[in-house]
Coordinates of C-alpha atoms in Angstrom, one line a residue:
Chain A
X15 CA 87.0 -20.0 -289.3
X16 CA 83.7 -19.3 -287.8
X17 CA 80.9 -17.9 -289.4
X18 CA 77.4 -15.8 -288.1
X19 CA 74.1 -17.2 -290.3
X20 CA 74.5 -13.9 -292.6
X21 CA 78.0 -14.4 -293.7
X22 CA 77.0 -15.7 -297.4
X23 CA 75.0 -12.4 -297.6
X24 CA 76.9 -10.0 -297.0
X25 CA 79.6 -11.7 -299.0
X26 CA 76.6 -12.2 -302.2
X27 CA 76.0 -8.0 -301.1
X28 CA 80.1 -7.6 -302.4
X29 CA 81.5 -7.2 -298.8
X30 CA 85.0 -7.3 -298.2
X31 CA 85.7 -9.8 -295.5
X32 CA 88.0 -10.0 -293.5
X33 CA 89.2 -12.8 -290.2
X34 CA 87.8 -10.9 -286.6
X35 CA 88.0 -12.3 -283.7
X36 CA 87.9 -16.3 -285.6
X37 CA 84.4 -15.2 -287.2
X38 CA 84.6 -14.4 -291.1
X39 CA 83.2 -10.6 -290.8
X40 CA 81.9 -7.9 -293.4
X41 CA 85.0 -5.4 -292.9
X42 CA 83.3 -2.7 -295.2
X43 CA 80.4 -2.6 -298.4
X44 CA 80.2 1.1 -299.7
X45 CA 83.4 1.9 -298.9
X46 CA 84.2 3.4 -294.8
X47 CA 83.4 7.0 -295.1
X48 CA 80.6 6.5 -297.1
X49 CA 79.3 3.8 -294.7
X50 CA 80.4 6.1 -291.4
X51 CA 78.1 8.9 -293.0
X52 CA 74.6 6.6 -293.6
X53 CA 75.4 5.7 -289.7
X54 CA 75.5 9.5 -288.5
X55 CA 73.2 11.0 -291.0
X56 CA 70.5 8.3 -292.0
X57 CA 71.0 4.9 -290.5
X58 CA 73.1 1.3 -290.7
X59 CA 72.6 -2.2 -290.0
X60 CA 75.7 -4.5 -288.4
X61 CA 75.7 -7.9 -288.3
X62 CA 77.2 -8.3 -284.8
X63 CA 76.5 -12.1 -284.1
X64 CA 80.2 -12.9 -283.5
X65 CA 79.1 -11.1 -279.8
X66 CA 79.2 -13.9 -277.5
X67 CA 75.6 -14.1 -274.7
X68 CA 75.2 -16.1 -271.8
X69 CA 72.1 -16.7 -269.9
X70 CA 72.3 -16.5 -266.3
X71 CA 69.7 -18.5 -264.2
X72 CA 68.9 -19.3 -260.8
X73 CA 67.7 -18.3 -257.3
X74 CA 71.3 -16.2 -256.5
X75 CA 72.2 -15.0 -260.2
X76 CA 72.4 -11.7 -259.2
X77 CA 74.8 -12.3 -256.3
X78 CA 76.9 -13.9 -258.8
X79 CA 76.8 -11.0 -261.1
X80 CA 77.5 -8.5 -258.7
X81 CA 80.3 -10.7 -257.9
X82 CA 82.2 -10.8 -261.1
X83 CA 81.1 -7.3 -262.3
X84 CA 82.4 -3.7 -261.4
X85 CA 78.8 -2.0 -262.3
X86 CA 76.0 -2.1 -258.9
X87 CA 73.8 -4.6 -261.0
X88 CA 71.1 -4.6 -258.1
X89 CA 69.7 -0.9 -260.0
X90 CA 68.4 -3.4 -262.6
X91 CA 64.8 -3.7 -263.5
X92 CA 63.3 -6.1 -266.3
X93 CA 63.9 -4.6 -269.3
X94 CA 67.1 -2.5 -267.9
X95 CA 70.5 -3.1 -269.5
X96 CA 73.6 -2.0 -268.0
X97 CA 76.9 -1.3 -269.2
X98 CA 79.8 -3.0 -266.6
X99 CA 83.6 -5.0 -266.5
X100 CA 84.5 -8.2 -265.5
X101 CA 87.8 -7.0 -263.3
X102 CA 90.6 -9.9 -263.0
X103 CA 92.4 -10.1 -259.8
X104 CA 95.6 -8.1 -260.7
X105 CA 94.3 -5.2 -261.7
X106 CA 93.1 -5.4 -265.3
X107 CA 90.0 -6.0 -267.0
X108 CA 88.9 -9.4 -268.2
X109 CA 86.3 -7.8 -270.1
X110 CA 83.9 -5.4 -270.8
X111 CA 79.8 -6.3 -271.3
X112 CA 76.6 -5.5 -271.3
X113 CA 74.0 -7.4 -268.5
X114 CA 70.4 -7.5 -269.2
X115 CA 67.9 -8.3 -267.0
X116 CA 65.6 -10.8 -268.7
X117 CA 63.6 -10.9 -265.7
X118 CA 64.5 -11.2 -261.2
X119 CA 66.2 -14.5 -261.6
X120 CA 67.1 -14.7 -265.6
X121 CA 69.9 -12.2 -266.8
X122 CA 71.7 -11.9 -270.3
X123 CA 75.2 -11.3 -270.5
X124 CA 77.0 -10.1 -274.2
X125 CA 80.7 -10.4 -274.1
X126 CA 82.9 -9.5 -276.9
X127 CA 83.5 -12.4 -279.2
X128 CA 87.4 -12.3 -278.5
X129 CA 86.5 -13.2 -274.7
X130 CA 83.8 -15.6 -275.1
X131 CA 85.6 -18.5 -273.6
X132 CA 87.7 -16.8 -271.4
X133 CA 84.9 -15.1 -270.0
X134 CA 82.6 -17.8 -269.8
X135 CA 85.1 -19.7 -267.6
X136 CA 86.1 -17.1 -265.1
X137 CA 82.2 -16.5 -264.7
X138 CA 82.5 -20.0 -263.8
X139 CA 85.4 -20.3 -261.5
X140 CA 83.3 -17.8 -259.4
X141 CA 80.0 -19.8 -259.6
X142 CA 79.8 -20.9 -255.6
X143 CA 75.7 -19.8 -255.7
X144 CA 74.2 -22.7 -257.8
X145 CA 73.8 -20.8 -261.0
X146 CA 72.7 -22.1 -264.5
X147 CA 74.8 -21.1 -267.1
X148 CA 74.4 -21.4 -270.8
X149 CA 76.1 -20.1 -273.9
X150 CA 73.7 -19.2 -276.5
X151 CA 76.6 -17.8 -278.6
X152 CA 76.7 -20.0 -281.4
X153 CA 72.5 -19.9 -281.8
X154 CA 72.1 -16.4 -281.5
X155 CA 72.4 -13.6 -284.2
X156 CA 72.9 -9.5 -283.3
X157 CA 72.4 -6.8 -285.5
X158 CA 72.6 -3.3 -284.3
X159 CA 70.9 -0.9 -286.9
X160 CA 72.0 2.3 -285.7
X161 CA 71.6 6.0 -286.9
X162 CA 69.0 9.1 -286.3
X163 CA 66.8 7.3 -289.0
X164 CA 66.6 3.7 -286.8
X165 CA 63.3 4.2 -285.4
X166 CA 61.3 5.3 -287.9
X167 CA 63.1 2.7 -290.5
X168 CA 62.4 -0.2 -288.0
X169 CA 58.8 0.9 -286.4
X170 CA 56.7 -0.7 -289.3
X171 CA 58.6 -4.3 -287.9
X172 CA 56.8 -4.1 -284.3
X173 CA 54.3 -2.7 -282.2
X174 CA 56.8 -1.6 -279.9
X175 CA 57.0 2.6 -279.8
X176 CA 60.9 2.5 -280.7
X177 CA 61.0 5.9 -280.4
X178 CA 59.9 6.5 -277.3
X179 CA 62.6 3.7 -275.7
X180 CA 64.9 4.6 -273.1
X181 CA 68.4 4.3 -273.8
X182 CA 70.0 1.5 -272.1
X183 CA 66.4 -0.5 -271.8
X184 CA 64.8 -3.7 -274.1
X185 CA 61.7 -5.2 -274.6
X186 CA 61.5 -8.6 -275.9
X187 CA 58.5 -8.7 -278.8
X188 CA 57.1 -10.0 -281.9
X189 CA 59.3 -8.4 -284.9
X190 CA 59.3 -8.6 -288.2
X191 CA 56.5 -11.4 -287.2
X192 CA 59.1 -13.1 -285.4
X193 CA 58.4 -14.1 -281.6
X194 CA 60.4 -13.5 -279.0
X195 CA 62.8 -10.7 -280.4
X196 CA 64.9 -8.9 -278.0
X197 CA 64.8 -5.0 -279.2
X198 CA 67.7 -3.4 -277.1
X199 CA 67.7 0.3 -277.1
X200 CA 71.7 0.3 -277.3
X201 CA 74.8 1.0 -279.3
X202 CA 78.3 1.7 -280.1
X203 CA 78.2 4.6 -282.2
X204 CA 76.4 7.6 -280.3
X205 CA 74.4 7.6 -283.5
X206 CA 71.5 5.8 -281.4
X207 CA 69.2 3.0 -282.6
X208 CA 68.4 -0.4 -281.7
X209 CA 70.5 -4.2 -280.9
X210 CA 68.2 -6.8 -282.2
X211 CA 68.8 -9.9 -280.9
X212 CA 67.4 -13.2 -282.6
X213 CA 67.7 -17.0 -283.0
X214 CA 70.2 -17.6 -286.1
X215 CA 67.1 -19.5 -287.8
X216 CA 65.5 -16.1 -288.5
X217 CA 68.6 -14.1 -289.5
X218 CA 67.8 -14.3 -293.1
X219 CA 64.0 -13.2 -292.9
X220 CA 65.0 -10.3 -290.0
X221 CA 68.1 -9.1 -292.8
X222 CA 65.3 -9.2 -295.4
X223 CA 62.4 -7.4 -293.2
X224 CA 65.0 -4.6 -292.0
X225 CA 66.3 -3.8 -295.2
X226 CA 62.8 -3.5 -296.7
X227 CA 61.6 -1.3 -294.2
X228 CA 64.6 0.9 -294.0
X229 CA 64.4 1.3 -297.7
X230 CA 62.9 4.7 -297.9
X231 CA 65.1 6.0 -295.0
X232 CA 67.9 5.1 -296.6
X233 CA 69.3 2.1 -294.7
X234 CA 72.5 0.5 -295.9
X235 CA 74.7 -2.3 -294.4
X236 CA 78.1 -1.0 -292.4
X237 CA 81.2 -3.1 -291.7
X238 CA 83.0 -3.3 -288.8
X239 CA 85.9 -0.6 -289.7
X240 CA 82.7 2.0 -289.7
X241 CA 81.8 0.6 -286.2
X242 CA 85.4 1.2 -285.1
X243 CA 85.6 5.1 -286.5
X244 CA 82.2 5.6 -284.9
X245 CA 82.6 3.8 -281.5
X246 CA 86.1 6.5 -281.5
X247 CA 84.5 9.7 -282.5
X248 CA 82.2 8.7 -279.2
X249 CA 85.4 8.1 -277.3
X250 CA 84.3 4.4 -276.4
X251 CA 86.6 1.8 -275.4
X252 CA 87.6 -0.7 -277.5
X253 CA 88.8 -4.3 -275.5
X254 CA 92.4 -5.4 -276.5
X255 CA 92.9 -1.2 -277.7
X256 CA 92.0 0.8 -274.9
X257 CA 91.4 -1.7 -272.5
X258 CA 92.7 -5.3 -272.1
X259 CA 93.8 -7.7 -268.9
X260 CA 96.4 -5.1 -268.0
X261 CA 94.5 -2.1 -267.3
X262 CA 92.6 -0.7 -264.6
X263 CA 88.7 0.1 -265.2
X264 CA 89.7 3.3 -263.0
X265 CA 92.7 4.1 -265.3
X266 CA 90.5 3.5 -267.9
X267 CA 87.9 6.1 -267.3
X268 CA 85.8 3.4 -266.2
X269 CA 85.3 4.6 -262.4
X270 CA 81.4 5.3 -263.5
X271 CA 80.5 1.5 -263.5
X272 CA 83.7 0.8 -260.9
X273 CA 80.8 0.8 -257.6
X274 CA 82.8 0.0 -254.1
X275 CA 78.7 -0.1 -252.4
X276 CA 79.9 -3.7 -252.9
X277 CA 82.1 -6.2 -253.1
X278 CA 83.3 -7.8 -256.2
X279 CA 86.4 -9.8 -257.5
X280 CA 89.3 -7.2 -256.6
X281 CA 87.3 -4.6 -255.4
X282 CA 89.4 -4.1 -252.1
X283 CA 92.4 -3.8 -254.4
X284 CA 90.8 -1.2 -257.1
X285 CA 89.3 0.5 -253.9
X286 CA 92.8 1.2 -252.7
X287 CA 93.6 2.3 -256.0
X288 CA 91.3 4.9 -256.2
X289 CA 92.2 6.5 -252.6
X290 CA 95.9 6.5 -253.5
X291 CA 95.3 8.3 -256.8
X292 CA 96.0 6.8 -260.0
X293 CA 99.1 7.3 -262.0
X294 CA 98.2 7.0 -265.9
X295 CA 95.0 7.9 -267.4
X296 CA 92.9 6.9 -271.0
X297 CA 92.6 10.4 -272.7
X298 CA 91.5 11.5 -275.8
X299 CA 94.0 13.8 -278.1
X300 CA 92.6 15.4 -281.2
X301 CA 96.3 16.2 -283.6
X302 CA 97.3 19.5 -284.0
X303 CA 99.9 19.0 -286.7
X304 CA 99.4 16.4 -289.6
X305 CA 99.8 12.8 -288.9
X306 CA 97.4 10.0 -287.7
X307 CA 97.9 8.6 -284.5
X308 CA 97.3 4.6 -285.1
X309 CA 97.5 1.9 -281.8
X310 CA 100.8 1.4 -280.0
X311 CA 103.0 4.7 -281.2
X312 CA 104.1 6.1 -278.7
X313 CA 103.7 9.3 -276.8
X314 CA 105.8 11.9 -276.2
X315 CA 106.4 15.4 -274.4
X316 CA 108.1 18.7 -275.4
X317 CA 111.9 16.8 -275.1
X318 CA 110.6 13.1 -276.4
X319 CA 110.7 11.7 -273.1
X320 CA 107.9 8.8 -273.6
X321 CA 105.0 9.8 -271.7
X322 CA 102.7 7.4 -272.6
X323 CA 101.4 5.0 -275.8
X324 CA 98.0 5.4 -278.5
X325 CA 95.7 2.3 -277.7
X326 CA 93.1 3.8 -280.2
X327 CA 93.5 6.4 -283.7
X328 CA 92.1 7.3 -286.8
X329 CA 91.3 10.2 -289.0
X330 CA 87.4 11.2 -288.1
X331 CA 85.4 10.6 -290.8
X332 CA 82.8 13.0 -289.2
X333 CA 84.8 15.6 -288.0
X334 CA 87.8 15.5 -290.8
X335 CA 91.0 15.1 -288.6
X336 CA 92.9 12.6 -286.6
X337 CA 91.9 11.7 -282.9
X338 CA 92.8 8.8 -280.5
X339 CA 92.6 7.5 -277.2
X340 CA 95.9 6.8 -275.3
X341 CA 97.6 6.3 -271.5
X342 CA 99.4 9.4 -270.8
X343 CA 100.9 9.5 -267.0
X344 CA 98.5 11.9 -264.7
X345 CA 100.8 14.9 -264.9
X346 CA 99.8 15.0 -268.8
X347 CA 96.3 13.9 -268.5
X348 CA 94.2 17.6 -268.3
X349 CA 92.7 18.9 -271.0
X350 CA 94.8 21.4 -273.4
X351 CA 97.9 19.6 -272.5
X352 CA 100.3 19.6 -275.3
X353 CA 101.6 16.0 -276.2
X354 CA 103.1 14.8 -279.4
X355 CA 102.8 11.3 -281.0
X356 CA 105.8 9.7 -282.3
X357 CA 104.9 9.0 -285.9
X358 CA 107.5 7.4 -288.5
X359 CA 110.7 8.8 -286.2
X360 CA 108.7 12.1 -285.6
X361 CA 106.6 14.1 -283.2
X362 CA 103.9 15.2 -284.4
X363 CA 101.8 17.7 -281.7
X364 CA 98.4 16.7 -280.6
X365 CA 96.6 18.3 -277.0
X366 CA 94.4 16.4 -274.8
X367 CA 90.5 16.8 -275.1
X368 CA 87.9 15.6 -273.8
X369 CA 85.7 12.6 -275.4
X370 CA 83.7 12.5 -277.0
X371 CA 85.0 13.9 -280.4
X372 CA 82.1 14.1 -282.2
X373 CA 79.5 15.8 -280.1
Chain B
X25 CA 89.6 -3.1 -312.0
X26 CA 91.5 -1.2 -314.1
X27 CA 95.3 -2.1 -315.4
X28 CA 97.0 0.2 -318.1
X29 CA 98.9 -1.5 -320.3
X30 CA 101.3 1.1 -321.1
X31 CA 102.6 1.4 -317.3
X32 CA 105.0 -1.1 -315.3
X33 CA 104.2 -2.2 -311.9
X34 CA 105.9 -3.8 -309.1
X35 CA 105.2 -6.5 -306.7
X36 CA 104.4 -3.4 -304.0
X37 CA 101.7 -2.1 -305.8
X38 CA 103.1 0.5 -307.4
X39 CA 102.7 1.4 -311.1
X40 CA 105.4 3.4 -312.7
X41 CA 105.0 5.4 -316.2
X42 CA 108.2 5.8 -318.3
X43 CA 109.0 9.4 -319.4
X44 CA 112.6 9.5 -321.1
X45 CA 115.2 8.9 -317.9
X46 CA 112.4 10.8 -315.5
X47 CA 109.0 8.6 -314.5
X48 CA 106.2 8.9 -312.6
X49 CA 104.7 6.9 -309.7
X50 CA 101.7 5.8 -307.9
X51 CA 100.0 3.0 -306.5
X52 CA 97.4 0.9 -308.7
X53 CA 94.1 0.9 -308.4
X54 CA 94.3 -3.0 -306.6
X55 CA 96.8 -1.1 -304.0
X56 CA 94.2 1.8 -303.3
X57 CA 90.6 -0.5 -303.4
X58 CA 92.9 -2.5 -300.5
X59 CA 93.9 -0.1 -298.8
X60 CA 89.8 1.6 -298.6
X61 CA 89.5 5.4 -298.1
X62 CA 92.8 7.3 -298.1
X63 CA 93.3 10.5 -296.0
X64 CA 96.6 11.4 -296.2
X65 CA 99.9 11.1 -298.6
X66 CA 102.9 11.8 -296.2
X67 CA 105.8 12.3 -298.8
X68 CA 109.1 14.0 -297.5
X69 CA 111.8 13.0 -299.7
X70 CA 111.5 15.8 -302.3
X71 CA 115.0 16.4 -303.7
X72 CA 116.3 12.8 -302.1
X73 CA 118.3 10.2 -304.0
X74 CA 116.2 7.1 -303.1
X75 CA 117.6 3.7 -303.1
X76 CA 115.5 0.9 -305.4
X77 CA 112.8 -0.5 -302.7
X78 CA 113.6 2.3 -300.3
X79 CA 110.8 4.0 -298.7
X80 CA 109.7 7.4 -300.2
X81 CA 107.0 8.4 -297.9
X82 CA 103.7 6.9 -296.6
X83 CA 99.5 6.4 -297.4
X84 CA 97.7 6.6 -294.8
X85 CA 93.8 5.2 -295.2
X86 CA 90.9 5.4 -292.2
X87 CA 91.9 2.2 -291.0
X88 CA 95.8 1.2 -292.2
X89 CA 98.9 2.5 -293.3
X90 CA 101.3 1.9 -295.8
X91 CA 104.9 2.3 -296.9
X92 CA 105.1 3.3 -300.3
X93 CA 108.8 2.1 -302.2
X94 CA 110.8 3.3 -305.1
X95 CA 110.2 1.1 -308.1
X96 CA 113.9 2.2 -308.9
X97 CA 117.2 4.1 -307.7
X98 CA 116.3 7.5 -308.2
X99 CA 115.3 11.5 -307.4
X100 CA 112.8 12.5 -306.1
X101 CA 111.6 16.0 -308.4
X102 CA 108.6 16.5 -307.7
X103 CA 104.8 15.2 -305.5
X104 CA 101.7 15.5 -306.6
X105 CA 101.1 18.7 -304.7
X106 CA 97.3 18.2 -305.3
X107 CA 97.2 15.2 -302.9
X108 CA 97.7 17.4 -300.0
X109 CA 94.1 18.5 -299.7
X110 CA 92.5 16.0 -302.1
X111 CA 94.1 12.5 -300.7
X112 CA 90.7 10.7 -302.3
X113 CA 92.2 11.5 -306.0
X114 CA 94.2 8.7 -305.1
X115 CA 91.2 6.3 -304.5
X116 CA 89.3 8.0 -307.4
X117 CA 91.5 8.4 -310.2
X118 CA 94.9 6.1 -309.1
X119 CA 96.3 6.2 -312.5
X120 CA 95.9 9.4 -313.5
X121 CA 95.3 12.3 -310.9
X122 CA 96.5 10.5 -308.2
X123 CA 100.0 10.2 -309.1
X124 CA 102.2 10.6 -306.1
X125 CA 106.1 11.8 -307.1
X126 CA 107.8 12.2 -310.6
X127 CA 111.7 11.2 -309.9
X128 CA 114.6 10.8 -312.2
X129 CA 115.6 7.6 -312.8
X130 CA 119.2 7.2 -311.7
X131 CA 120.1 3.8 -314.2
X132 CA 117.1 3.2 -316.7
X133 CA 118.7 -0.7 -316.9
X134 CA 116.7 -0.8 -313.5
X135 CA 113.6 -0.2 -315.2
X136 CA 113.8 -3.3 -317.3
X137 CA 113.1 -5.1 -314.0
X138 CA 109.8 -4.0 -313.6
X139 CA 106.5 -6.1 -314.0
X140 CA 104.4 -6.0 -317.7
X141 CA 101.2 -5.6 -316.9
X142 CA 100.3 -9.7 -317.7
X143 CA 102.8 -10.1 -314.5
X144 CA 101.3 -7.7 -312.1
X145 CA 97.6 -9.6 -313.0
X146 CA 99.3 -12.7 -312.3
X147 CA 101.2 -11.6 -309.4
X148 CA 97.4 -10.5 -307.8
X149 CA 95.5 -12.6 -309.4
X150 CA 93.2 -11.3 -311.8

């Protein structure tokens, strides 16, 4: 099994560990309510270096970006980061990312650590325009300290003013007296805070410098089944849950980085799609009677005619009941609807909302 | 972690305390620190005969759920009506509070079956 340079901490901090994605990952410390409530009331760090990044080079890197991605990457500035999928040519979704733009001809791309090779060779198979590619995976450590608290906890690290970042922008800088630090104003827990993005040899002395720092704010280390309740409560999509090779980024919800201006792997295909109407659609349910929905039950209506199936559930820590994200067909999809979920041989009533649950 | 030594366990998790031909169950406190924060107890077999290793009902924690088994044949009297709104008893007080059902035992020769404590530490291995 694989392992990020800060795997011995967190297992000398007491973390349970658990097998994600092939990386040995801290699964929870404190305990996942606990850990949940530091990320929405104080702040969190994750260790998030099982994220794959690729560095994209050349003279036409950005025609092959807008190639392979759904988002219009051509908005980008240096020091812009922009949420986008990597659409296969049936339909589905080979992945979702984020691509920085390092600088006109250098651009980062983070993939999801399940993907990283999968990705990394349909990026290539589309490489006609010279680019230089290189996986900086294995070198390269990610932790995303996230919570209302972030800025202030990490400010005494760099001279950059974190809190007047834009979301969704970076700077690279010096921090925690280490050079060449990308400081990503991003997340996955509409908590808000910072990526950090580092060489591995510095994971230990970053871990260190945070921690001190974020001492008198509170700051605690969060596993990833925090990061999943969080990322829910926000309504976010989790790849292989809510979205996966099989599902379309406009069925998905996903039409907001899906940008037919240009042309990209499948476009004319998804293009048609959206003028004929789609027939399922991602929704979030909060559940009206007791039960918690959890991935693959099924939906029902009324008469228990299958309507659809939960990619995503959980009880709320923040909000103290049970939401999820499913694919119910369109006729099902407004909000209000009444749907149930099938749990253990019984529907149990839910309705559709709107996303994000925690607001 | 803690392991009573008066109780009986079994290889599910469960912990079981002898009271005449009646006994109460719950799940130890190995079974709950496993399972992390638990949010609901989903028990609907009050007044059932359940078979030995049937399912009884269900725990449900943030991230997992979990079949919970009858130790032995038996009724099902009575659940631990204080689990409804306070599922974290189970988490913070396994043994004692956050018992799940009382059941008659249907043939107490079924209850010589059960693990010793020294078993159930071997069986997890602590």
């Amino acid at each position: 099994m694989k392992t990020t340079a800060l795997t011995d901490t967190h297992i000398k901090t007491g973390a349970k560990m658990v097998p994600f994605a092939g990386y040995n990952m801290p699964v929870t410390y404190a305990g996942i309510n606990a850990e949940h409530d530091t990320v929405r009331k104080a702040v969190g760090v994750f260790d998030v270096s099982h994220m794959g990044e690729f560095i994209l080079k050349g003279e036409k890197v950005l025609d092959l970006i807008q190639k392979v991605t759904t988002n219009d990457a051509s908005k980008l500035y240096d020091g812009k980061v922009q949420y986008s999928c990597l659409p296969n040519e049936n339909g589905g979704i080979v992945d979702d990312l984020l691509v920085y733009r390092l600088n006109e001809k250098t651009y980062m791309l983070v993939v999801n650590a399940s993907n990283i090779e999968k990705d990394w060779d349909w990026i290539s198979k589309y490489n006609d325009f010279g680019v230089e590619m290189k996986n900086i995976s294995d070198r390269t450590s990610l932790l995303a300290v996230q919570g209302p608290k972030a800025a202030e906890a990490l400010q005494s690290l760099t001279d950059v003013d974190l809190a007047s970042m834009e979301y969704y922008t970076f700077k690279r800088s010096i921090f925690a007296g280490i050079n060449n630090v990308i400081i990503s104003a991003t997340g996955y827990t509409g908590a808000g805070g910072f990526e950090i993005y580092f060489d591995n040899d510095h994971a230990e002395t970053i871990w260190n410098a945070i921690f001190k720092a974020g001492e008198p704010f509170g700051i605690k280390p969060i596993g990833l089944a925090a990061r999943d309740t969080l990322r829910l409560e926000m309504g976010f999509c989790l790849y292989g849950n809510d979205i996966d090779d099989t599902t379309s980024p406009l069925e998905a919800g996903l039409g907001w980085v899906t940008k037919f201006s240009k042309d990209f792997v499948n476009s004319e295909a998804l293009k048609q799609q959206k003028e004929a109407g789609i027939s399922k659609k991602l929704v979030g349910f909060e559940m009206i009677e007791r039960g918690i929905p959890r991935h693959n039950y099924e939906i029902v209506d009324a008469e228990g005619n299958v309507i659809g199936k939960v990619t995503s559930g959980t009880q709320s820590p923040s909000l103290q009941k049970a939401v999820g994200l499913g694919y119910v067909s369109n006729t099902f999809a407004k909000e209000g609807t009444e749907i149930y979920i099938k749990i253990r041989d019984q529907k149990i009533k839910a309705k559709v909302v709107k996303p994000p649950f925690y607001k | 972690m803690n392991f009573p030594s008066e109780l009986k366990y079994t290889k599910d998790h469960e912990w079981v305390r002898i009271e005449g031909n009646t006994a109460y169950i719950g799940i130890t406190d190995f079974a709950q620190h496993e399972l992390g924060d638990i949010v609901y107890i989903d028990i609907n077999t009050i007044g059932e005969h359940v078979a030995k290793e049937g399912i009884f009902g269900t725990v449900e924690a943030v991230k997992t759920v979990s079949d919970l088994f009858m130790p032995v044949r038996g009724q099902v009297l009575e659940v631990n009506a204080a689990l409804d709104a306070n599922p974290e008893l189970v988490n913070s007080d396994p043994f004692g509070d956050g018992w799940m059902v009382k059941i008659t035992v249907s043939d107490t020769k079924e209850l010589e079956e059960l693990l010793s404590v020294e078993k159930y530490k071997a069986l997890i291995g602590a």
